[in-house]
XYZ file of C-alpha atoms in Angstrom:
641
model
C 13.741 -12.829 39.011
C 11.720 -11.440 36.231
C 9.761 -8.333 36.748
C 6.387 -8.679 35.012
C 5.551 -4.924 34.486
C 2.075 -3.449 34.206
C 1.242 -0.036 32.594
C 3.265 2.701 34.149
C 5.506 0.595 36.371
C 9.340 0.653 36.140
C 12.393 -1.696 37.144
C 15.908 -1.020 37.333
C 18.341 -2.461 34.552
C 20.985 -4.485 35.950
C 23.131 -4.285 32.810
C 23.679 -1.918 29.936
C 23.714 -4.494 27.134
C 20.451 -5.569 26.436
C 18.167 -7.288 23.857
C 14.453 -6.139 23.385
C 12.209 -8.952 22.165
C 8.927 -8.257 20.573
C 6.276 -11.134 19.961
C 2.850 -10.238 18.099
C 0.281 -12.005 16.590
C 0.870 -10.387 13.131
C 3.935 -8.725 11.440
C 4.688 -5.508 13.261
C 6.933 -2.703 12.550
C 9.492 -2.226 15.320
C 11.651 0.816 15.962
C 13.076 2.958 18.690
C 13.766 6.781 19.247
C 16.367 8.565 21.277
C 15.241 11.248 23.428
C 17.125 14.078 25.123
C 16.633 15.048 29.019
C 13.302 16.387 28.189
C 12.156 13.228 26.110
C 12.376 15.246 22.983
C 13.900 13.488 19.586
C 15.949 16.018 18.163
C 15.739 14.782 14.502
C 15.185 11.831 12.130
C 18.845 10.839 12.980
C 17.870 9.884 16.368
C 15.314 7.409 15.060
C 16.177 3.786 14.395
C 13.603 2.233 12.061
C 13.605 -0.456 8.997
C 15.035 2.365 6.636
C 17.673 3.229 8.912
C 18.100 0.533 11.181
C 21.317 1.169 12.946
C 22.374 4.071 15.509
C 25.096 4.152 17.846
C 24.116 1.708 20.710
C 20.860 0.537 18.850
C 19.858 -1.691 16.182
C 16.502 -2.635 14.982
C 15.008 -4.979 12.408
C 14.803 -4.385 8.742
C 11.299 -5.525 8.218
C 7.912 -6.149 9.421
C 7.771 -9.499 11.396
C 5.821 -11.307 14.116
C 9.194 -11.348 16.185
C 11.683 -9.006 16.749
C 14.898 -8.657 18.572
C 16.120 -5.095 19.139
C 20.132 -4.776 20.248
C 20.673 -1.998 22.913
C 23.908 -0.884 24.049
C 23.220 2.004 26.585
C 26.915 2.936 27.342
C 27.442 3.305 23.522
C 24.430 6.090 23.180
C 25.321 9.438 22.530
C 26.195 11.477 26.018
C 22.923 13.494 25.162
C 20.526 10.557 25.187
C 18.533 9.928 28.209
C 15.710 8.155 26.981
C 15.198 5.193 24.236
C 11.637 4.496 23.512
C 10.585 1.362 21.739
C 7.683 1.776 19.163
C 5.574 -0.785 17.517
C 3.324 -0.017 14.388
C 1.046 -1.897 12.183
C 2.492 -1.818 8.532
C 0.199 -0.003 6.074
C -1.185 -1.515 3.006
C 0.162 -4.988 3.848
C -3.192 -6.683 4.194
C -3.006 -7.364 7.667
C -5.199 -5.800 10.507
C -5.443 -2.040 10.567
C -5.628 -1.817 14.474
C -4.007 -3.680 17.589
C -7.414 -4.507 18.812
C -7.993 -6.823 15.894
C -4.760 -9.238 17.010
C -3.555 -10.837 19.864
C -1.899 -8.526 22.586
C 1.873 -7.692 21.643
C 4.362 -9.023 24.294
C 7.701 -7.204 25.155
C 10.428 -8.584 26.882
C 13.921 -6.725 28.080
C 16.606 -9.506 28.434
C 20.231 -9.753 28.786
C 22.373 -10.998 25.939
C 22.190 -14.452 27.354
C 18.466 -14.486 27.091
C 17.684 -14.030 30.837
C 14.650 -12.015 31.272
C 14.813 -8.759 33.350
C 11.474 -7.336 32.750
C 8.290 -8.205 30.554
C 5.181 -6.450 29.643
C 2.078 -7.470 27.664
C 0.473 -4.466 25.865
C -3.279 -5.234 26.673
C -6.180 -3.016 26.407
C -5.541 -1.822 22.786
C -8.395 -1.051 20.296
C -8.441 1.323 17.514
C -4.464 2.194 17.716
C -2.329 1.286 14.961
C 0.940 2.562 16.732
C 2.092 2.213 20.175
C 5.031 3.182 22.561
C 5.858 -0.202 24.327
C 8.486 0.607 26.599
C 10.991 3.303 27.451
C 14.417 2.835 28.791
C 15.485 6.036 30.816
C 18.298 7.225 32.567
C 17.687 8.663 36.381
C 20.621 9.791 38.614
C 23.056 7.807 36.378
C 21.129 4.622 36.464
C 18.977 3.345 33.813
C 15.650 1.781 34.100
C 12.793 0.264 32.089
C 9.280 1.497 32.107
C 6.235 -0.148 30.656
C 4.231 2.563 28.751
C 1.571 1.021 26.204
C 0.469 4.421 25.136
C -1.358 3.826 21.783
C -2.033 6.219 18.815
C -5.185 5.814 16.543
C -3.637 8.131 13.798
C -0.565 5.976 13.779
C 2.976 6.154 13.465
C 2.849 9.824 12.413
C 1.121 10.883 15.469
C 3.415 8.978 17.549
C 6.551 10.562 16.270
C 4.863 14.118 16.460
C 4.073 13.374 20.142
C 7.835 13.139 20.848
C 8.595 16.344 19.482
C 9.776 15.242 16.029
C 9.364 17.964 13.248
C 8.236 16.558 10.001
C 6.627 13.363 11.594
C 4.466 12.719 8.838
C 7.036 12.545 6.184
C 9.332 10.383 8.177
C 6.226 8.061 9.065
C 5.710 7.821 5.293
C 9.157 7.005 4.460
C 9.311 4.214 7.261
C 6.264 2.648 5.871
C 7.569 2.826 2.260
C 10.639 0.954 3.543
C 8.551 -1.763 5.236
C 6.629 -2.297 1.976
C 9.821 -2.822 0.176
C 10.945 -5.390 2.877
C 7.421 -7.121 2.602
C 7.725 -7.655 -0.998
C 10.526 -10.042 -0.317
C 9.074 -11.677 2.739
C 7.102 -15.194 2.546
C 3.558 -14.812 3.405
C 2.829 -16.587 6.803
C 0.186 -19.306 6.849
C -3.155 -18.309 7.920
C -3.440 -18.678 11.896
C -4.070 -22.096 13.329
C -6.117 -22.834 16.325
C -4.450 -23.273 19.440
C -5.170 -27.328 19.392
C -3.593 -27.428 15.753
C -0.294 -25.606 16.678
C 2.964 -27.348 16.220
C 4.988 -27.267 19.399
C 8.719 -27.642 18.547
C 10.839 -30.383 19.945
C 12.412 -29.852 23.316
C 15.309 -32.122 22.835
C 18.802 -30.462 23.571
C 17.104 -27.024 23.821
C 14.751 -24.637 25.866
C 13.157 -21.423 25.340
C 14.304 -18.854 28.230
C 11.848 -16.565 26.466
C 8.375 -15.683 27.567
C 5.122 -17.398 26.819
C 3.824 -14.759 24.549
C 0.139 -13.740 24.925
C 0.201 -13.766 21.040
C 0.026 -17.132 19.044
C 3.645 -18.536 19.022
C 5.791 -18.004 16.172
C 7.582 -15.177 17.745
C 10.603 -15.204 19.970
C 13.275 -17.468 18.745
C 14.350 -20.211 20.888
C 17.538 -20.141 22.449
C 19.945 -22.969 23.082
C 20.250 -24.558 26.590
C 23.436 -23.041 28.096
C 23.935 -26.699 29.411
C 24.474 -29.236 26.949
C 22.553 -32.526 26.939
C 24.077 -34.916 29.667
C 24.317 -37.647 27.063
C 25.840 -35.804 24.036
C 26.129 -38.167 21.014
C 23.317 -40.268 22.105
C 20.276 -41.361 19.940
C 18.307 -38.630 18.727
C 14.650 -38.482 19.731
C 12.610 -37.854 16.667
C 9.284 -37.609 18.751
C 7.494 -34.525 19.135
C 6.263 -35.149 22.661
C 4.709 -31.547 23.004
C 2.768 -31.206 19.490
C -0.661 -31.100 20.263
C -3.435 -32.579 18.070
C -6.781 -31.269 17.351
C -9.718 -33.772 17.187
C -10.380 -33.763 13.475
C -12.711 -36.269 11.777
C -9.342 -37.970 10.697
C -6.806 -38.232 13.204
C -3.332 -37.677 12.155
C -0.717 -40.696 12.080
C 1.190 -41.323 14.956
C 4.334 -43.316 15.400
C 4.368 -46.538 17.058
C 5.920 -46.322 20.517
C 9.785 -46.865 20.397
C 11.507 -49.993 21.934
C 13.124 -49.155 25.034
C 16.475 -47.377 24.220
C 15.502 -46.486 20.742
C 14.287 -43.153 19.359
C 10.839 -42.664 18.091
C 10.785 -42.404 14.191
C 9.118 -39.117 12.448
C 5.913 -39.710 10.599
C 4.464 -38.004 7.674
C 1.301 -35.795 8.602
C 2.280 -35.251 12.144
C 0.219 -32.248 12.717
C -3.229 -31.494 12.846
C -5.944 -30.891 10.052
C -9.025 -32.269 8.410
C -7.190 -33.778 5.458
C -3.643 -35.456 4.760
C -3.097 -32.626 2.582
C -3.787 -29.923 5.258
C -1.694 -31.891 7.816
C 1.261 -32.034 5.562
C 0.876 -28.355 4.716
C 0.787 -27.456 8.513
C 3.824 -30.015 9.140
C 5.717 -28.388 6.442
C 5.168 -24.921 7.720
C 6.024 -26.150 11.297
C 9.278 -27.370 9.982
C 9.959 -24.188 8.230
C 9.385 -22.240 11.542
C 11.414 -24.876 13.499
C 14.508 -24.374 11.197
C 14.204 -20.503 11.345
C 14.031 -20.628 15.222
C 17.029 -23.289 15.517
C 18.945 -21.028 13.291
C 18.116 -17.883 15.297
C 19.092 -19.615 18.449
C 22.372 -20.851 17.104
C 23.163 -17.451 15.650
C 22.193 -15.437 18.867
C 24.496 -18.124 21.058
C 27.336 -17.453 18.863
C 26.967 -13.528 19.176
C 26.662 -13.909 22.848
C 29.882 -15.940 23.118
C 31.583 -13.530 21.087
C 30.049 -10.319 23.139
C 31.316 -12.291 26.190
C 34.607 -12.879 25.086
C 34.811 -8.939 24.180
C 33.821 -7.791 27.678
C 36.114 -10.707 29.384
C 38.975 -9.175 27.260
C 38.151 -5.544 28.203
C 38.080 -6.329 31.884
C 41.202 -8.379 32.069
C 43.226 -6.020 29.628
C 41.880 -2.669 31.351
C 45.059 -2.804 33.327
C 48.111 -1.579 31.224
C 50.044 -3.791 32.952
C 48.232 -7.001 31.816
C 48.163 -6.100 28.248
C 51.597 -7.539 27.276
C 53.462 -10.642 28.513
C 52.182 -13.547 30.237
C 49.085 -12.389 31.974
C 47.718 -10.759 28.902
C 48.262 -13.754 26.835
C 46.640 -16.061 29.489
C 43.457 -13.802 29.407
C 43.146 -13.972 25.834
C 43.529 -17.706 25.490
C 40.926 -18.202 28.433
C 38.557 -15.769 26.940
C 38.816 -17.382 23.559
C 38.577 -20.894 25.247
C 35.419 -20.017 26.774
C 33.906 -18.435 23.386
C 34.784 -21.655 21.633
C 33.169 -23.885 24.372
C 29.944 -21.778 24.225
C 30.061 -21.980 20.433
C 30.646 -25.587 20.435
C 27.564 -26.331 22.964
C 25.391 -24.405 20.726
C 26.637 -26.008 17.379
C 25.790 -29.561 19.441
C 22.225 -28.182 20.126
C 21.868 -26.987 16.450
C 23.324 -29.995 15.114
C 20.616 -32.353 17.078
C 17.832 -30.102 16.176
C 18.944 -30.078 12.308
C 19.234 -33.967 12.471
C 15.583 -34.167 13.797
C 14.352 -31.902 10.935
C 16.479 -33.891 8.360
C 14.925 -37.100 9.286
C 11.332 -35.489 9.492
C 11.822 -34.288 5.841
C 13.122 -37.448 4.668
C 9.947 -38.927 5.701
C 7.692 -36.101 4.712
C 9.022 -35.580 1.028
C 8.039 -38.831 -0.415
C 4.559 -38.443 1.120
C 3.800 -35.279 -0.574
C 0.834 -34.875 -3.056
C 1.677 -33.609 -6.578
C 0.904 -29.943 -5.876
C 3.509 -29.854 -3.001
C 6.181 -32.546 -4.499
C 9.220 -31.545 -6.395
C 9.276 -32.613 -10.181
C 11.377 -35.657 -9.325
C 8.918 -37.071 -6.919
C 7.548 -40.442 -8.378
C 3.987 -39.074 -7.696
C 3.754 -37.185 -11.125
C 4.372 -40.232 -12.971
C 0.929 -41.462 -11.534
C -0.701 -38.076 -11.521
C -4.314 -37.697 -12.516
C -5.813 -34.041 -12.715
C -7.784 -33.468 -9.646
C -11.402 -32.582 -9.287
C -10.770 -30.388 -6.096
C -8.639 -27.709 -5.736
C -5.451 -28.447 -3.268
C -4.672 -26.165 -0.504
C -1.157 -25.080 -1.545
C 1.477 -25.142 -4.415
C 4.951 -25.530 -4.288
C 7.216 -22.828 -5.670
C 10.847 -24.198 -4.916
C 12.842 -24.846 -1.807
C 14.300 -22.657 0.692
C 17.390 -23.572 2.706
C 19.713 -21.520 5.279
C 23.657 -21.846 5.220
C 23.881 -23.817 8.410
C 22.670 -27.103 6.610
C 22.206 -26.396 2.746
C 20.988 -29.884 2.193
C 18.251 -29.478 4.508
C 15.498 -28.134 2.014
C 12.234 -26.883 3.159
C 9.357 -26.571 0.086
C 8.192 -23.144 -0.426
C 4.375 -23.384 -0.267
C 1.804 -20.763 -0.971
C -1.801 -21.011 -0.602
C -4.314 -21.315 -3.489
C -6.011 -19.442 -5.232
C -2.807 -17.314 -5.245
C -3.138 -14.185 -3.279
C -0.489 -12.203 -5.149
C 1.331 -12.588 -8.569
C 4.818 -13.593 -9.292
C 7.984 -12.012 -10.760
C 10.545 -14.231 -12.136
C 13.698 -12.044 -12.093
C 15.531 -12.335 -15.208
C 18.070 -9.670 -14.526
C 21.920 -10.402 -14.117
C 22.353 -7.903 -11.072
C 19.766 -9.874 -9.110
C 22.486 -12.424 -7.535
C 26.096 -13.607 -7.691
C 24.988 -16.588 -9.745
C 23.209 -14.690 -12.098
C 25.983 -12.235 -12.745
C 28.318 -15.005 -13.447
C 25.688 -16.401 -16.269
C 25.044 -15.345 -19.882
C 22.371 -12.807 -20.358
C 20.582 -15.030 -22.833
C 20.991 -18.027 -20.923
C 19.404 -16.436 -17.873
C 16.572 -14.905 -19.806
C 15.842 -18.577 -21.137
C 16.038 -20.098 -17.577
C 13.757 -17.486 -16.376
C 11.119 -18.618 -19.044
C 11.430 -22.067 -18.391
C 10.971 -21.480 -14.517
C 7.622 -19.487 -15.400
C 6.483 -22.549 -17.764
C 7.120 -25.030 -14.804
C 5.137 -22.809 -12.449
C 2.293 -22.345 -14.932
C 2.283 -26.220 -15.996
C 2.093 -27.028 -12.043
C -0.961 -24.738 -11.561
C -2.420 -26.306 -14.900
C -1.959 -29.856 -13.516
C -3.405 -29.106 -9.707
C -6.618 -27.267 -10.925
C -9.519 -29.147 -11.840
C -10.188 -29.572 -15.871
C -11.715 -26.186 -17.147
C -11.177 -24.143 -14.075
C -7.677 -22.683 -15.038
C -6.674 -21.074 -18.105
C -3.108 -19.643 -19.152
C -2.461 -16.685 -21.515
C 0.868 -15.868 -22.721
C 2.401 -12.420 -23.875
C 5.755 -12.864 -25.604
C 5.932 -9.521 -27.528
C 9.017 -10.395 -29.703
C 8.593 -14.184 -29.960
C 11.577 -14.669 -28.165
C 10.599 -17.422 -25.664
C 9.318 -19.946 -28.515
C 11.634 -22.716 -26.948
C 10.683 -22.515 -23.399
C 7.076 -22.267 -24.421
C 6.916 -25.353 -26.601
C 5.898 -27.815 -23.983
C 2.728 -25.644 -23.294
C 2.135 -24.898 -27.030
C 2.520 -28.503 -28.220
C 0.198 -29.948 -25.530
C -2.511 -27.504 -26.531
C -3.025 -26.091 -23.034
C -3.025 -22.620 -23.482
C -5.987 -20.343 -23.781
C -4.676 -19.043 -27.238
C -1.720 -18.563 -29.150
C 1.354 -16.707 -27.477
C 0.416 -12.806 -28.183
C 3.250 -11.046 -30.129
C 3.577 -7.650 -31.289
C 1.914 -4.603 -30.152
C -1.700 -5.578 -31.136
C -1.417 -8.973 -29.636
C -0.505 -7.129 -26.359
C -3.450 -4.923 -26.061
C -5.687 -7.728 -27.183
C -4.802 -9.792 -24.280
C -4.716 -7.119 -21.756
C -8.018 -5.623 -23.105
C -9.539 -9.279 -22.521
C -8.369 -9.785 -18.879
C -9.244 -5.983 -17.907
C -12.709 -6.474 -19.095
C -12.985 -9.823 -17.226
C -11.776 -8.162 -13.886
C -14.141 -5.218 -14.529
C -17.171 -7.494 -15.348
C -16.387 -9.463 -12.228
C -15.930 -6.886 -9.792
C -19.071 -5.229 -10.978
C -21.019 -8.084 -10.625
C -19.469 -9.125 -7.147
C -20.609 -5.530 -6.020
C -24.180 -5.633 -7.122
C -24.490 -9.124 -5.859
C -25.339 -10.340 -9.407
C -22.792 -13.045 -10.106
C -25.262 -14.917 -12.102
C -25.578 -12.319 -14.812
C -22.387 -12.575 -16.103
C -21.967 -12.635 -20.034
C -22.063 -16.231 -21.238
C -18.879 -16.078 -23.238
C -17.156 -14.857 -19.875
C -14.462 -17.649 -18.687
C -15.333 -17.630 -14.950
C -12.245 -19.929 -14.047
C -9.023 -18.829 -12.834
C -6.666 -16.915 -15.490
C -2.945 -16.658 -15.311
C -1.321 -14.233 -17.550
C 2.417 -15.075 -18.297
C 4.473 -11.964 -19.641
C 7.942 -12.438 -21.133
C 10.402 -9.925 -21.451
C 8.492 -7.050 -19.767
C 8.215 -4.105 -20.590
C 9.113 -4.629 -24.288
C 6.338 -4.178 -26.461
C 4.301 -2.468 -23.728
C 3.209 1.131 -24.402
C 1.988 3.430 -21.452
C -1.535 2.193 -21.771
C -0.377 -1.453 -21.733
C 1.788 -0.703 -18.501
C -1.188 0.882 -16.646
C -3.457 -2.216 -17.522
C -0.837 -4.493 -16.607
C -0.669 -2.712 -13.122
C -4.252 -2.750 -12.818
C -4.197 -6.510 -13.182
C -1.469 -7.001 -10.707
C -3.618 -4.944 -8.087
C -7.043 -5.959 -8.812
C -6.786 -9.410 -10.401
C -6.048 -11.767 -7.737
C -9.292 -11.019 -5.885
C -11.097 -11.747 -8.892
C -9.194 -14.758 -10.320
C -6.749 -13.115 -12.550
C -3.155 -13.700 -11.777
C 0.189 -12.241 -13.021
C 3.499 -14.188 -13.589
C 6.032 -11.669 -14.861
C 9.479 -12.488 -16.367
C 11.465 -9.455 -16.545
C 14.869 -7.610 -15.764
C 13.996 -4.660 -13.466
C 16.601 -2.892 -15.231
C 15.025 -2.857 -18.279
C 12.033 -1.045 -16.891
C 14.148 1.674 -15.289
C 13.000 4.571 -17.482
C 9.520 4.298 -15.709
C 11.376 5.296 -12.583
C 9.385 5.080 -9.439
C 6.140 4.696 -11.457
C 6.616 0.770 -11.340
C 7.866 0.378 -7.854
C 4.248 -0.733 -6.643
C 4.154 -3.192 -9.393
C 7.381 -4.844 -8.176
C 6.346 -4.703 -4.593
C 2.934 -6.392 -5.354
C 4.512 -9.581 -6.893
C 6.458 -12.209 -5.281
C 9.818 -12.147 -6.604
C 11.456 -15.494 -7.580
C 14.702 -16.332 -9.317
C 15.739 -18.886 -12.215
C 18.974 -19.426 -10.274
C 19.811 -19.853 -6.550
C 19.393 -16.681 -4.708
C 19.239 -15.643 -1.031
C 16.531 -12.898 -1.290
C 13.525 -14.332 0.668
C 12.679 -13.977 4.300
C 10.698 -15.775 6.895
C 7.848 -14.168 8.725
C 9.151 -15.172 12.168
C 12.797 -13.980 12.698
C 13.510 -12.451 9.110
C 16.340 -14.891 8.060
C 17.735 -14.443 4.365
C 16.642 -17.968 3.126
C 18.335 -19.286 -0.123
C 15.763 -19.984 -2.962
C 16.201 -22.884 -5.122
C 13.823 -22.733 -8.196
C 12.021 -25.646 -9.272
C 13.728 -27.910 -12.102
C 12.943 -31.092 -13.698
C 15.408 -33.998 -13.511
C 17.838 -34.089 -16.671
C 16.447 -35.896 -19.415
C 12.848 -36.674 -17.825
C 9.861 -35.864 -19.764
C 7.609 -35.513 -16.808
C 6.770 -31.944 -17.832
C 5.412 -33.465 -21.200
C 3.617 -36.140 -19.403
C 1.914 -33.947 -17.030
C 0.658 -31.736 -19.731
C -0.572 -34.522 -21.639
C -2.843 -35.578 -18.776
C -3.990 -32.014 -18.438
C -4.984 -32.196 -21.979
C -6.536 -35.710 -21.749
C -8.653 -34.362 -18.789
C -9.937 -31.362 -20.521
C -11.080 -33.662 -23.597
C -12.847 -36.255 -21.025
C -14.466 -33.284 -19.115
C -15.894 -31.696 -22.478
C -17.548 -35.024 -23.537
């Protein structure tokens, strides 16, 4: 029976190998400290945090996320440890809430390795605090117990660590936040919160969630596979989403007709809530992204549990030296491995059923996507007309997991862009890049940037989006040819130091003027020659051709530009900028890193899987890019008449 704790209450732990699951309404940093018999943390080496996630008997997440799983083995802790304290903190400078009172109450559950809840605690009553001590596991008279703490700290992580007696708490807190900032730079931003009525509730076929119903919005605790397989394995897959709720927008989402008896209901495109079909598809894709993340997390957790259970059974069976050799030992090993294989196979069966459902849904959704969400091979591009309204989001490529590489989830980002992008042209970025010729890789990186720029031009209304290009050495003439030939650039690609300085000065002036006008409430007083449309700056081969002043201006545009409609698309090898040292670290972190070849570097905002990113490509021999750019040119001419 689960113990639902309140602040200050404790509960005896029946086992020593545990998981601590955290659910929050916003990405949080999760860590843990080890304390001696007086509760004192003896040094930084007794703290598990994103920058140092593993200690003997303890492992935490390496990034901020809305959901965490902390692994604890109390028997493996150092002998001097009498207390394990679980800490939560809001990341600094991530654009999220600055206090826990502005988000849903975090929820913490202590579970066994099989997902069975032992104790839960909802951290209510928080307000100005930005860090909180959630739980503590402590040893009393040889037995371990858990206590609900809920002690918040308005001064943040540094105050909380100092309260535990740590010397140099402020410095360590700063280093933890720095590690979190680095991890956030590679994380896909979650979509804006949806209303409870509009939330997508995952399918229940073949799986169940032993975790709590969190007080925070869902998207936190990965779903665990049911320990019992479906009574009819191999039967028809139920493609319906029986628990998916629907709000009541003016246009209801489409629903599948009732399936005949004995047949599975078929998925439909737009099976989510929203005020338009585009919004419903956007929400449906993010729901599929979340479903796949949770299904994979459940499978991986089940496999880990099966391996752990086998190890425990072998330890018990072979603890007697007489059973280690001969028939009894061999039988114990065979039985333990057979049980592991059975648990793993059952988990795989549940995963395959979930993956099949998602694959069927993806097969229906992909052909129905509008141009902004569609791949370049989608026929929708051949009939594309430049829209008069800005779409909700833009597709940057595809994401997949190793459990099923052919199941691709579109990577969508909201428009207008909230952060710039960096196409990494470095050979050290991934294994695929390391095997490629450097010149070929740089060309692919620039071609990827051109495809992103073309897609942005194609989905913005005429005259509301301009593209500037800096190509200091003129090395990208080939990849840039489609944009240049179509006449869709704001000007010829800038080359040489003077060209670089002129473009940067122009865009810096625009940012300054718009910021001043907005702050003064005088947006109608902008100079008549100022283009108030969104601006994209494409920079090739950074930092070549950039002096210190130009680098400073570029950093300024990356930081201040998105808020006033100036966006950065950087094509660069970070090794080329190594001479600047840590000066450029904030620049790299501020940009969403994408690659010109497949690479596993992006993380989801729920459980932090490493997803393989597939960049956009046009079909071989297709002229879809030229056709789309010609449509942009024609729409601009029509708008100017």
